[in-house]
Coordinates of C-alpha atoms in Angstrom, one line a residue:
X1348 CA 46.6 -55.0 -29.8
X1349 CA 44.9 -54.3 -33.4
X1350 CA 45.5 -56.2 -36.1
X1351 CA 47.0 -53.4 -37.6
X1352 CA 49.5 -52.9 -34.2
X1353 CA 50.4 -56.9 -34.8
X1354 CA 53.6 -57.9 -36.7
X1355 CA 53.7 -59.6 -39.6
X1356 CA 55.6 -63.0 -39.6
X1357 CA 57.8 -63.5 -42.9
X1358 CA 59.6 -66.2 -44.7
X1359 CA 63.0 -65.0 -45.7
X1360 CA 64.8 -66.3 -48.8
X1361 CA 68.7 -66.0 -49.5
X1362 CA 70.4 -66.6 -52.4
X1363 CA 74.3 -66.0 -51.3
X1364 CA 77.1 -66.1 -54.1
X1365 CA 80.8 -64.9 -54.6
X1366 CA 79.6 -61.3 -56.1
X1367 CA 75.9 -60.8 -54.7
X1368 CA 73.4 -60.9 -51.7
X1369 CA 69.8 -61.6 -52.8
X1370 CA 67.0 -61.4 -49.9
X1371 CA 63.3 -61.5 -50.4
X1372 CA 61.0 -61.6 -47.6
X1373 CA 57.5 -62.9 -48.0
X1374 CA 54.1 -62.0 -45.7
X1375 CA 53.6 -65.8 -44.1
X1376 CA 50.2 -65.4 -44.2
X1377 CA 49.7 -64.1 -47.8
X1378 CA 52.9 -64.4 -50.0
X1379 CA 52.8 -61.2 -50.5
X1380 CA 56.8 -59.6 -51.1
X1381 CA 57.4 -57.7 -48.5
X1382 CA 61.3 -57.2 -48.9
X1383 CA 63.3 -57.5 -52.2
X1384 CA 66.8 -56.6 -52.2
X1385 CA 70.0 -57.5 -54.0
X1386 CA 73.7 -56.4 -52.7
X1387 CA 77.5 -56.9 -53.8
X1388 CA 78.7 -59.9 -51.7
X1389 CA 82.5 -59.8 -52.8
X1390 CA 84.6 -61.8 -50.6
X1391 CA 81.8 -64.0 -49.2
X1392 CA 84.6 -67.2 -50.0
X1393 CA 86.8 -65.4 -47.6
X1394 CA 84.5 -65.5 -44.8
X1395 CA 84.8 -68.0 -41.4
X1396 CA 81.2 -69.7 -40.8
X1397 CA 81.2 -67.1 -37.9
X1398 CA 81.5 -64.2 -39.9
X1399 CA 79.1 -65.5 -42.6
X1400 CA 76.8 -66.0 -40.1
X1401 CA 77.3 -62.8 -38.9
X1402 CA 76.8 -61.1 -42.2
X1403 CA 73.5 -62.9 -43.0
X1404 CA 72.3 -61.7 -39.4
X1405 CA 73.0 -57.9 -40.2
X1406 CA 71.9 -58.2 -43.9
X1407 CA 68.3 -59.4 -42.4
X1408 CA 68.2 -57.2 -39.7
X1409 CA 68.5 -54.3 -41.7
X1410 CA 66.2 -54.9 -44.3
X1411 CA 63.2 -56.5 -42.8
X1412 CA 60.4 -54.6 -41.1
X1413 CA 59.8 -54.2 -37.5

């Protein structure tokens, strides 16, 4: 595998409120953003640990790279 084939490890960052969703990713290695992304979060105070658990997850899966 080249080092171009090899995934990139990240560091992901949350910052979770009543109205918003903020995710950055970061490069391990280098810092450098890889990820930056800020969505509504209304009715996070109505989630079960489960679901907000669940939410996170999908959030991360979707915006990270492979």
């Amino acid at each position: 595998m080249s080092t171009v084939d090899r995934p990139r490890r990240g560091v992901a960052g949350l910052d979770i409120g009543g109205s918003y969703l903020r995710v950055r990713v970061e490069d391990a290695a280098t810092g450098e953003p890889l990820v930056m992304e800020t969505r509504p979060n209304t009715g996070w105070n109505d989630l079960s640990p489960v679901e907000r658990a669940r939410l996170v997850h999908g959030v991360l899966r979707q915006v990270t790279p492979a």
